[in-house]
Coordinates of C-alpha atoms and ligand atoms in Angstrom, one line a residue:
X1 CA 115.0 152.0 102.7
X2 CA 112.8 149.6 100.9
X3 CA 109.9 148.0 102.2
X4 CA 110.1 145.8 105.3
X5 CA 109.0 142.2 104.7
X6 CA 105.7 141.6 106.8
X7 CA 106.1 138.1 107.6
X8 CA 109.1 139.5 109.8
X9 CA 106.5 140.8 112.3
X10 CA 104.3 139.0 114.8
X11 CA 101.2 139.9 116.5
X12 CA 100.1 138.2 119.6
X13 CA 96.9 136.4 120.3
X14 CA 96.5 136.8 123.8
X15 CA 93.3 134.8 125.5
X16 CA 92.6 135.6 128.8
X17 CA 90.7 133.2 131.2
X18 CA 91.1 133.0 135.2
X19 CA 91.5 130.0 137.8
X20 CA 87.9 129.4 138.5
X21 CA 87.1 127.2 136.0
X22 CA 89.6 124.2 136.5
X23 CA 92.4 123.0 134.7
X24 CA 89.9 121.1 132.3
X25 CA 88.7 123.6 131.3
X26 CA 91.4 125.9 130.8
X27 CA 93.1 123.4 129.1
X28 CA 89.9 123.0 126.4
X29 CA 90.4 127.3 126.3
X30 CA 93.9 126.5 125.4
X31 CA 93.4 124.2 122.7
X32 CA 90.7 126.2 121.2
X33 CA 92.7 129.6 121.0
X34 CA 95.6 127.5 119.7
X35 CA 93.6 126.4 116.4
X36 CA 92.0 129.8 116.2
X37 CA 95.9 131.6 116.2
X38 CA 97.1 128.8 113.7
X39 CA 94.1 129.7 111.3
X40 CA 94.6 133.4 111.3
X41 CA 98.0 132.5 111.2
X42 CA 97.6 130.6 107.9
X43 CA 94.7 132.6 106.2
X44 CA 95.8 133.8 103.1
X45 CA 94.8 137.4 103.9
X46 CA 96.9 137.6 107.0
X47 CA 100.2 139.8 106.1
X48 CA 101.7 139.0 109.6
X49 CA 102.7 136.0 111.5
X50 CA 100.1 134.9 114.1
X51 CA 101.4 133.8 117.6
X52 CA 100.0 131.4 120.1
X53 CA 101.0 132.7 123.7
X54 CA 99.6 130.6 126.7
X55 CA 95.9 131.8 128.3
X56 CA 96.5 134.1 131.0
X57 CA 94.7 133.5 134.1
X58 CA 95.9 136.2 136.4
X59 CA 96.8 140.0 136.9
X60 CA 100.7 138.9 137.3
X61 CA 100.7 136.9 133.8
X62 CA 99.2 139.8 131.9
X63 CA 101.5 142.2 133.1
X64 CA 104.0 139.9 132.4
X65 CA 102.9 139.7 128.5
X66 CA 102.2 143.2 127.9
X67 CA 105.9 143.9 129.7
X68 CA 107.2 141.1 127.3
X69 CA 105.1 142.6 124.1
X70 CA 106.6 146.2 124.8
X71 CA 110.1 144.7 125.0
X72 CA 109.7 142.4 121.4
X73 CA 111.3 143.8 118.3
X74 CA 109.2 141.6 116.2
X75 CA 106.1 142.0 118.0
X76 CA 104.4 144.9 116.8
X77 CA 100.9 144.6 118.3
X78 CA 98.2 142.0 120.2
X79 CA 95.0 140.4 119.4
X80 CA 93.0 139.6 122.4
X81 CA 89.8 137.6 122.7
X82 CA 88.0 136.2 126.0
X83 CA 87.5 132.7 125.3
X84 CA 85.8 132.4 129.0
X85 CA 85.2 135.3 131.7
X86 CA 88.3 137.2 132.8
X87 CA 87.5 139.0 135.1
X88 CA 88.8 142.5 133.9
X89 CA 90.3 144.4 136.8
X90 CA 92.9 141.7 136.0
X91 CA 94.0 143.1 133.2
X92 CA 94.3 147.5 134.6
X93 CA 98.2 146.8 135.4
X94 CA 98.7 145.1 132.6
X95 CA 96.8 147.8 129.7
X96 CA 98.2 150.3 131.9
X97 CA 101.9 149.7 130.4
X98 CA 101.2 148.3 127.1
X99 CA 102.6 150.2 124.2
X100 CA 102.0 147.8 121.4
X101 CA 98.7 148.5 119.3
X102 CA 95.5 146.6 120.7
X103 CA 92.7 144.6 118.5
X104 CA 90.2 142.9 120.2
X105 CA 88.6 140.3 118.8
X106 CA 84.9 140.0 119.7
X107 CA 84.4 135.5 118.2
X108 CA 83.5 132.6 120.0
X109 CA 85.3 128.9 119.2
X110 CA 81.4 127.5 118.3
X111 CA 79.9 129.4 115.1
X112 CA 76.7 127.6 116.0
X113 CA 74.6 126.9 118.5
X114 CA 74.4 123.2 119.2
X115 CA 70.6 123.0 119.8
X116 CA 70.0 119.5 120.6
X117 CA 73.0 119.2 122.7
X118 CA 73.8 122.5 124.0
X119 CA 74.2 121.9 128.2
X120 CA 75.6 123.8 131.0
X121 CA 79.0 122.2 130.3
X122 CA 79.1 123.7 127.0
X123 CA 77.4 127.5 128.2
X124 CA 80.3 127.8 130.8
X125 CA 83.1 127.3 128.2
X126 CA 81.6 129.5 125.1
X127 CA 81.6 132.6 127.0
X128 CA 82.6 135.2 124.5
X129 CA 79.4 137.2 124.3
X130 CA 79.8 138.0 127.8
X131 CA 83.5 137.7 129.0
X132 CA 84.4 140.2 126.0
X133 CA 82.0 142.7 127.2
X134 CA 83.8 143.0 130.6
X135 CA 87.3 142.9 128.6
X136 CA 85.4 145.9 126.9
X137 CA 83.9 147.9 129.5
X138 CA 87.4 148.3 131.3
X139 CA 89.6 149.7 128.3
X140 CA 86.8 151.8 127.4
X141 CA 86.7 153.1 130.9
X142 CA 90.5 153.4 131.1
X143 CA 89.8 155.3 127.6
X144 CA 92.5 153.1 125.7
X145 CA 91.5 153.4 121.8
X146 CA 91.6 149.9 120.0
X147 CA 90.3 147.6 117.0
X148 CA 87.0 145.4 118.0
X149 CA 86.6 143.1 115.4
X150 CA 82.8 140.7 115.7
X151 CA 82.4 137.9 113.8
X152 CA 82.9 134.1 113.9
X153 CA 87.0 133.7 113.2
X154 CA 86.4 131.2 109.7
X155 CA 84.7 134.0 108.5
X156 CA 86.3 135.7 105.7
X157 CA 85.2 138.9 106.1
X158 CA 86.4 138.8 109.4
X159 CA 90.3 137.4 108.2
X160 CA 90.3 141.0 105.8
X161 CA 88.8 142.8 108.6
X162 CA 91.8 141.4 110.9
X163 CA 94.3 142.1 107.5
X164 CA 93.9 145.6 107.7
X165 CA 93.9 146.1 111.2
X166 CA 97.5 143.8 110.9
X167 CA 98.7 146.5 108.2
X168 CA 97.6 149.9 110.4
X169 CA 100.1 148.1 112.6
X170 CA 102.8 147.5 110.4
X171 CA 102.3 151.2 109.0
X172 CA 102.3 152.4 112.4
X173 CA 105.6 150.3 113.5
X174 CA 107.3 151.5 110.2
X175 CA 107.1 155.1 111.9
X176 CA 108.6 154.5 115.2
X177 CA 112.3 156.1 115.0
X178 CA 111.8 156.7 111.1
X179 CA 113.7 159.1 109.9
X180 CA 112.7 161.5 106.3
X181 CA 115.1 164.2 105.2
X182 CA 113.8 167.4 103.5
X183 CA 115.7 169.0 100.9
X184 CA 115.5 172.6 101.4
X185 CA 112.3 173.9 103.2
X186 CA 108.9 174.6 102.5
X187 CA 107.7 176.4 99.4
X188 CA 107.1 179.6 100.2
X189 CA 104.2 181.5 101.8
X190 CA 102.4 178.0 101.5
X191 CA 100.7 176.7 104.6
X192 CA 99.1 173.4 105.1
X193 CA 102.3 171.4 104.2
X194 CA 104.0 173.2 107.1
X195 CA 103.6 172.0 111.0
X196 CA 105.1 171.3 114.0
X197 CA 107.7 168.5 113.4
X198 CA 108.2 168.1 117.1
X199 CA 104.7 167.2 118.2
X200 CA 105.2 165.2 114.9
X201 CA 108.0 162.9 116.7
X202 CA 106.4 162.9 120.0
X203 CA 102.4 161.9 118.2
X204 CA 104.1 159.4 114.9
X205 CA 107.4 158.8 116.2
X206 CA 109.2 159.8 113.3
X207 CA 111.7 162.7 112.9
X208 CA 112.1 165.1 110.4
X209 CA 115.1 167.3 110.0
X210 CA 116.7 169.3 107.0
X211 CA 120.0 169.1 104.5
X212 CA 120.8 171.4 102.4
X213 CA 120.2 171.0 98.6
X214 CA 124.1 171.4 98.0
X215 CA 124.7 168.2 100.6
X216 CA 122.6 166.1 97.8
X217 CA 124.1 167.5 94.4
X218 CA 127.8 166.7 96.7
X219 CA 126.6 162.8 96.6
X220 CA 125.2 163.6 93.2
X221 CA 128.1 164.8 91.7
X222 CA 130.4 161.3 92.9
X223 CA 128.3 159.0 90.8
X224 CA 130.4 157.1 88.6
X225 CA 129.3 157.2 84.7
X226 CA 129.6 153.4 84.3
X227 CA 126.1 153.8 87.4
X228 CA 124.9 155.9 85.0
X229 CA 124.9 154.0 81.7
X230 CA 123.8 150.6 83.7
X231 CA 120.6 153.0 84.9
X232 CA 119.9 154.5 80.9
X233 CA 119.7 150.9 80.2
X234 CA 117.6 149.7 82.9
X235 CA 115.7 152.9 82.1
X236 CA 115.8 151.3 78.6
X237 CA 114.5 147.9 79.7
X238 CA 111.4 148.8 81.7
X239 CA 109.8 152.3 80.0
X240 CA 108.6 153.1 76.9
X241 CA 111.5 155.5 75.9
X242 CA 111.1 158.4 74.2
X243 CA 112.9 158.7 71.1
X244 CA 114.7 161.5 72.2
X245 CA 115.8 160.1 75.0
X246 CA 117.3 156.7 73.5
X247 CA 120.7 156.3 72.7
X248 CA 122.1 158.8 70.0
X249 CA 118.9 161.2 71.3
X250 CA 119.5 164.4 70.6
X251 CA 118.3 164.9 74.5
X252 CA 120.1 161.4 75.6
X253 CA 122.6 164.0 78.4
X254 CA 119.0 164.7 79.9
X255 CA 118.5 161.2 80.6
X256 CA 122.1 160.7 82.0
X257 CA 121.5 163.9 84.2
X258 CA 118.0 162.3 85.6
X259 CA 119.6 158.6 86.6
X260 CA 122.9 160.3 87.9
X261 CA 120.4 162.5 90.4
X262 CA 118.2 159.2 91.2
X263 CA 121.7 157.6 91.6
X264 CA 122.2 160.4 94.3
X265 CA 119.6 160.8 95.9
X266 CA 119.2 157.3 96.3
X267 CA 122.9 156.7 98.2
X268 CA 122.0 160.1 100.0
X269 CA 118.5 158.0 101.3
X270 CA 120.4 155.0 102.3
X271 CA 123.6 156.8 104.0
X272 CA 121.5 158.2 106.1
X273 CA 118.7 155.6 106.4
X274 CA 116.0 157.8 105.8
X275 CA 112.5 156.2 104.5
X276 CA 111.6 159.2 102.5
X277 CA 111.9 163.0 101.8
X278 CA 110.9 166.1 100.1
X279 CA 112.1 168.1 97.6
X280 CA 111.4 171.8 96.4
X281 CA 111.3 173.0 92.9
X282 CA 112.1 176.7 94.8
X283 CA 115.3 175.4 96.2
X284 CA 117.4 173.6 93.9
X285 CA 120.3 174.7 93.4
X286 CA 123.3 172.8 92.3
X287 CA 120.6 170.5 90.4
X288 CA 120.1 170.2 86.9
X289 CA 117.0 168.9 86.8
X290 CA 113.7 169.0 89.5
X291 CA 113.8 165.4 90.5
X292 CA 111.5 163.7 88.7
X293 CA 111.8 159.8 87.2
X294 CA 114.1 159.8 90.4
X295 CA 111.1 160.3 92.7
X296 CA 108.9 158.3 90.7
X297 CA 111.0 154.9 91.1
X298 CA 112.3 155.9 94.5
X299 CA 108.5 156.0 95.3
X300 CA 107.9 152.8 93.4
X301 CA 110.5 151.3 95.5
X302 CA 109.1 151.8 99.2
X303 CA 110.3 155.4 100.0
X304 CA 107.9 158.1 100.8
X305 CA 107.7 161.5 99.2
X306 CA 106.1 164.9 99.5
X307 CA 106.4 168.1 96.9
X308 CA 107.1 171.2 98.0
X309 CA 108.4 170.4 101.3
X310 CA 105.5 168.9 102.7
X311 CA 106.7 166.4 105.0
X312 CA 103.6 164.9 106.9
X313 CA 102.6 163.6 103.3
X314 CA 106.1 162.0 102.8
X315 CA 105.7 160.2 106.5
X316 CA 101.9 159.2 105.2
X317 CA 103.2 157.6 101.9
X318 CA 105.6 156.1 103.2
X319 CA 103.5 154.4 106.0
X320 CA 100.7 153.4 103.6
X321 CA 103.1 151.8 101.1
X322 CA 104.0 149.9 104.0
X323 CA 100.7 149.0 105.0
X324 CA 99.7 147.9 101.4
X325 CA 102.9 145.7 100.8
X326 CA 101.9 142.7 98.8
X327 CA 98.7 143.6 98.3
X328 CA 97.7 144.3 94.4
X329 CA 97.6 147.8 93.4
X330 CA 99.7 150.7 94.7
X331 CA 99.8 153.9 97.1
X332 CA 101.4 157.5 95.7
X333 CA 102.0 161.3 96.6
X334 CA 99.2 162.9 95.0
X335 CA 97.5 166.1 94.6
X336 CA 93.7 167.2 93.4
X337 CA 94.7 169.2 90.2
X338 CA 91.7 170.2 88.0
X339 CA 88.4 169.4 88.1
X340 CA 85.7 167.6 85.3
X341 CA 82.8 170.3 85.7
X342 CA 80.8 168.1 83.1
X343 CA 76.9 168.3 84.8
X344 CA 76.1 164.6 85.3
X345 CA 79.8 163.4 85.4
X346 CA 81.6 165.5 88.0
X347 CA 85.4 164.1 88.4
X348 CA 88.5 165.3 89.6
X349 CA 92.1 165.0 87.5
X350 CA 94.9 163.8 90.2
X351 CA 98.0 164.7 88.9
X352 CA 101.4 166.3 89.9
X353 CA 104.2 168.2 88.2
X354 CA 106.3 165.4 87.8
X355 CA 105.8 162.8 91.4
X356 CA 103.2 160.0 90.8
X357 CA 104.3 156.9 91.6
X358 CA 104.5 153.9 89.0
X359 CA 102.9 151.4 91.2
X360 CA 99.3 152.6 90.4
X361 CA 100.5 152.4 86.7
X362 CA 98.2 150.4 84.4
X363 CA 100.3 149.8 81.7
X364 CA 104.4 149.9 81.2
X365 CA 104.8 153.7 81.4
X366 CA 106.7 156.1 78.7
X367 CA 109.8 157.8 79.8
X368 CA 109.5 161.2 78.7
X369 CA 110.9 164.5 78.5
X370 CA 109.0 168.3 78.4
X371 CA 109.7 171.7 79.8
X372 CA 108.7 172.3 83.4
X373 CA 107.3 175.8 83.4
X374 CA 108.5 176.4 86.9
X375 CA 111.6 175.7 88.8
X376 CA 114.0 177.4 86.3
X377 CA 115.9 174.2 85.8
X378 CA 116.6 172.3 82.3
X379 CA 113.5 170.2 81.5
X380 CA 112.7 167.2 83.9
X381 CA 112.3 163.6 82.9
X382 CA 109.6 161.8 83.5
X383 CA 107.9 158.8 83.6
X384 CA 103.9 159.4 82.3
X385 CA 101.1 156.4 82.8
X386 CA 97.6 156.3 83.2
X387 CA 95.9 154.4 86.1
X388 CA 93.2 152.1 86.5
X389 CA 89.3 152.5 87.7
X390 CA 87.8 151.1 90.7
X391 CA 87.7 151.7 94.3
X392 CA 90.6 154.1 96.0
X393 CA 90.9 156.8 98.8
X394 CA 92.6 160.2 99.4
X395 CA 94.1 160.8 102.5
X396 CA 95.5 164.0 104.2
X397 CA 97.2 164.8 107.7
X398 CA 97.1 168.6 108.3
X399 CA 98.3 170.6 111.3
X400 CA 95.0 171.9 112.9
X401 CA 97.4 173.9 115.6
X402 CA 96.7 172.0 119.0
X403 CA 96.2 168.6 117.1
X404 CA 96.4 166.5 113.8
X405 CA 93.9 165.8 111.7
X406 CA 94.0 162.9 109.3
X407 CA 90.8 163.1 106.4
X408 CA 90.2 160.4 104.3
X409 CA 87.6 160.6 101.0
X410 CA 87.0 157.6 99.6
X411 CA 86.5 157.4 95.7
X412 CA 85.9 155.6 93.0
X413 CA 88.4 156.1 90.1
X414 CA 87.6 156.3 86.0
X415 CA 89.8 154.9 83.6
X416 CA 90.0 157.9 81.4
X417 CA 88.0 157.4 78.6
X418 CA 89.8 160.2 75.8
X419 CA 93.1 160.3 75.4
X420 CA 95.6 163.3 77.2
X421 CA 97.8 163.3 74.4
X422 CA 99.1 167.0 75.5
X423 CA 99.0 166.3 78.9
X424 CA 103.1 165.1 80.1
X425 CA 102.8 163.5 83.3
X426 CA 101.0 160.7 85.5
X427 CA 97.5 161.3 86.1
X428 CA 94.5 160.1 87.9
X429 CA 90.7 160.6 87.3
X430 CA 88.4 159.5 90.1
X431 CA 84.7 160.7 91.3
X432 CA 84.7 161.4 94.9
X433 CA 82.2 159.9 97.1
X434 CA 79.2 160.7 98.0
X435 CA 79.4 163.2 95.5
X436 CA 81.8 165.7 93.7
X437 CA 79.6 168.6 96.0
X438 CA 79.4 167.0 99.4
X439 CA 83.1 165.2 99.2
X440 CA 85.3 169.1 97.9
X441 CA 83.0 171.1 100.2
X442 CA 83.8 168.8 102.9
X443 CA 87.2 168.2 102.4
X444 CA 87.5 172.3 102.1
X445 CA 85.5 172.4 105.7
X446 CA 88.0 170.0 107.2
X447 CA 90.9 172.1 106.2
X448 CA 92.3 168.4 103.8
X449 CA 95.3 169.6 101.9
X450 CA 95.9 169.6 98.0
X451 CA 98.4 167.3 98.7
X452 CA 97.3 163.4 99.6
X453 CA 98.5 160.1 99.7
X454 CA 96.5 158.0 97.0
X455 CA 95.5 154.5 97.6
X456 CA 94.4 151.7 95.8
X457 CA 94.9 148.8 98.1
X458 CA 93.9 150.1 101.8
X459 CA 90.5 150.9 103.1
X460 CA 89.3 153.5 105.5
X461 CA 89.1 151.1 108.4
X462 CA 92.3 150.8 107.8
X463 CA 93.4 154.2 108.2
X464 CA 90.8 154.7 110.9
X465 CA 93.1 151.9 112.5
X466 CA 96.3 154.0 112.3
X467 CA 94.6 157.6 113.5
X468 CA 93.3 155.2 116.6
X469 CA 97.0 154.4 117.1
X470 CA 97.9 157.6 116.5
X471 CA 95.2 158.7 119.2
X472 CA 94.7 162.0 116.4
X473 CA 91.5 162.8 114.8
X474 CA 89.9 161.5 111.5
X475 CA 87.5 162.8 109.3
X476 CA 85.8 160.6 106.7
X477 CA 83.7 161.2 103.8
X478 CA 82.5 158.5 102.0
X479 CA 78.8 157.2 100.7
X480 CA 77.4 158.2 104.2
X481 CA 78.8 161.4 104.4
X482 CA 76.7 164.3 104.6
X483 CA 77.5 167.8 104.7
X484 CA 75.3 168.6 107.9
X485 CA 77.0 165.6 109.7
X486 CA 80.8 166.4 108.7
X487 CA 80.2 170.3 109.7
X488 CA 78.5 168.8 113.4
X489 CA 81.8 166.4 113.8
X490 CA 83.9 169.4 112.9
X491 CA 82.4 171.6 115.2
X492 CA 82.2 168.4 118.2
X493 CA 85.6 167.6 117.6
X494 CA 86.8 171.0 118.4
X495 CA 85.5 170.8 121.8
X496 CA 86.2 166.6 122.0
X497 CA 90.3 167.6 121.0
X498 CA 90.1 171.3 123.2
Ligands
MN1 MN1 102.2 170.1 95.0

């Protein structure tokens, strides 16, 4: 299923007010709130639509919107600001039965202070500072996690603070009632990419169920040739192709056999309107090939993916490609492969057999073909590419047993600077933050898989964002991490998620 367009989906800027002020009044609120949803509406960094609703004044109308929110297809989360004082016991009911993500937005209308002019008349309208702290004292004490975003709402730091927070929400809306298939089961013996796929559904609302390998080489096997030969040439058009590969190729069948299994795959996805899936080189049989330019562009195209079985990964990348739609750069299954020990200039190789996704790409990739030493199939095509420097993150969801745990490791990436002519697939370098030391024996601490999905276009806050919707745990190491402190919030959490 490819990627949903974002303009499709509103959010909701809810001001709340009461009666005590006078139509006058309310009616100034109403106007104010109105240009400030039309600006966020407009701001370039907004990926949503931004829409008005009328101030509610009362503990009926707030029920009222949240029931309405709950009910909208389209609406897939609120933004809520106290323009005056509301006074909060208003809104229990109402927060009691909302479902749709919260952000509250801490601004006032005024950026300055008027100091020659300001009067009572103009205190008793810009009441942010103070009516948003009783907005916040009740949904922290009915425990409800949400986005608080300060700052005055021209502010442009505030707009991408408010983008990201918009994106959690389209990532976390992309979940509900998503379906992912897995192709076979879980490479064996392996743990972290196993789980419990029900308290999956119940915590992400997504399911995850199984198909055998032989109900995907049955679709695979039904692709017309004339599909095939339109794919070798679109193949053709946008890859570097390797000369064996090109028409006449002495291994041209190979590159038939890899678009006929893309082919399939690609009908299986869409039969059964799944938004990603996982493969196993350990259970392939009936294929020709392990799946690999196939995954690449099916990756490239929206869908999420996970090696070896690991599903959570597949459910991740899929939600982040969703939550970095439109935005430049791109979001991929990865995994930490081999490490740079060079003193000085520690960095870590991100890599996979075949299954990095094009969109980080920095240049038109080669379509190759090698030999896969493991799997026992005929050798994979692939597409190989090298990606860009500059800031990115790792994140992982592992089962921790009686909870999830997302971590997330911020890092800066490095253009390589030699060339890997021996190396046949996608790669990544990067340089974890703080450092190589603190960031691996973290990660190690926190239990973060080998497997991640790699971002180039969402931040932390972002994905602190979509844990809070969630309601799991994160971990983050980044430039402020320190050992000491990531083995303390280990060891608090434990007794926090008991
Ligand atoms: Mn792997």
């Amino acid at each position: 299923m490819s990627l949903p367009n974002l303009k499709s989906f509103e959010v909701w800027f809810v001001t709340g007010s009461q009666h005590l002020y006078g139509p006058e009044t309310l009616l100034q609120v109403a106007e104010h709130s109105e240009k400030i949803a039309s600006t966020l509406d407009k701001s370039k960094k907004n990926p949503l639509r931004v829409v008005f609703k009328p101030v509610v004044k009362s503990p009926e109308e707030i029920h009222q919107l949240c029931a309405e929110a709950n009910a909208s297809k389209t609406c897939i989360g609120i933004i809520a600001w106290m323009h005056t004082f509301s006074p909060a016991k208003m809104w229990i009911n109402g927060l009691k039965i909302l479902q749709k993500p919260l952000c509250h937005l801490h601004t006032q209308f005024n950026r300055d202070i008027p100091w020659g002019k300001i009067d009572m008349d103009f205190m008793n309208l810009n009441q942010s500072a103070h009516g948003d702290r009783e907005f916040g004292f009740i949904m922290s004490r009915m425990r409800i996690d949400r986005k608080v975003v300060t700052g005055h709402w021209q502010d442009p730091a505030l707009h991408e603070e408010l983008n990201m927070w918009c994106r959690a929400a389209a990532g976390w809306n992309d979940l509900q009632g998503a379906n992912f298939v897995r192709f076979g089961d879980n490479m064996r013996q392996v743990a972290v990419t196993e789980g419990d796929k029900v308290e999956a559904q119940i915590k992400f609302g997504y399911s995850v169920n199984t198909h055998g390998v032989g109900d995907l080489v049955a679709v695979i096997n039904k692709i017309k040739d004339s599909q095939v030969e339109d794919l070798c040439a679109v193949y053709e058009k946008e890859y570097k192709l390797a000369a064996a590969l090109k028409k006449n190729g002495k291994q041209r069948q190979s590159l038939k056999d890899a678009a006929k299994i893309e082919l399939g795959i690609r009908k299986f996805l869409e039969d059964g309107n799944y938004k990603g899936y996982t493969d196993t080189f350990e259970d392939l049989h009936g294929l020709i090939q392990l799946p690999g330019i196939a995954t690449q562009r099916l990756m490239a195209d929206g869908y999420g993916f996970g090696g070896e079985g690991d599903w959570k990964t597949a459910a991740l990348v899929r939600a982040m490609k969703v939550m970095g739609h439109g935005l430049p750069g791109g979001n991929s299954f990865m995994e930490d492969y081999t490490y740079h020990f060079e003193p000085g200039n520690n960095m870590v190789l991100g890599s996979h057999m075949l299954e990095i996704c094009p969109s980080i790409a920095n240049a038109k990739p080669s379509c190759e073909i090698h030999p896969l030493g493991i799997g026992g199939k005929a050798d994979p095509v692939r597409l190989v590419f090298n990606v860009n420097g500059g800031a990115a993150l790792n994140a992982s969801i592992v089962d921790m047993g009686n909870r999830f745990r997302l971590i997330v490791n911020e890092v800066q990436a490095v253009k390589p600077k030699q060339a890997l002519p021996k190396l046949p697939v996608a790669r990544v370098l990067w340089k974890p933050l703080p450092d190589m030391q603190t960031a691996c024996s973290g990660w190690i601490l926190a239990g973060g898989a080998h497997h991640t999905a790699y971002s180039q276009n969402l931040n932390s806050d972002c994905l602190q964002s979509f844990a809070e919707m969630a309601k799991i745990e994160m971990v983050l190491i980044n430039k402020h991490s320190s050992l000491y402190g990531i083995k303390n919030e280990l060891r608090w959490n434990e007794v926090y998620y008991r």
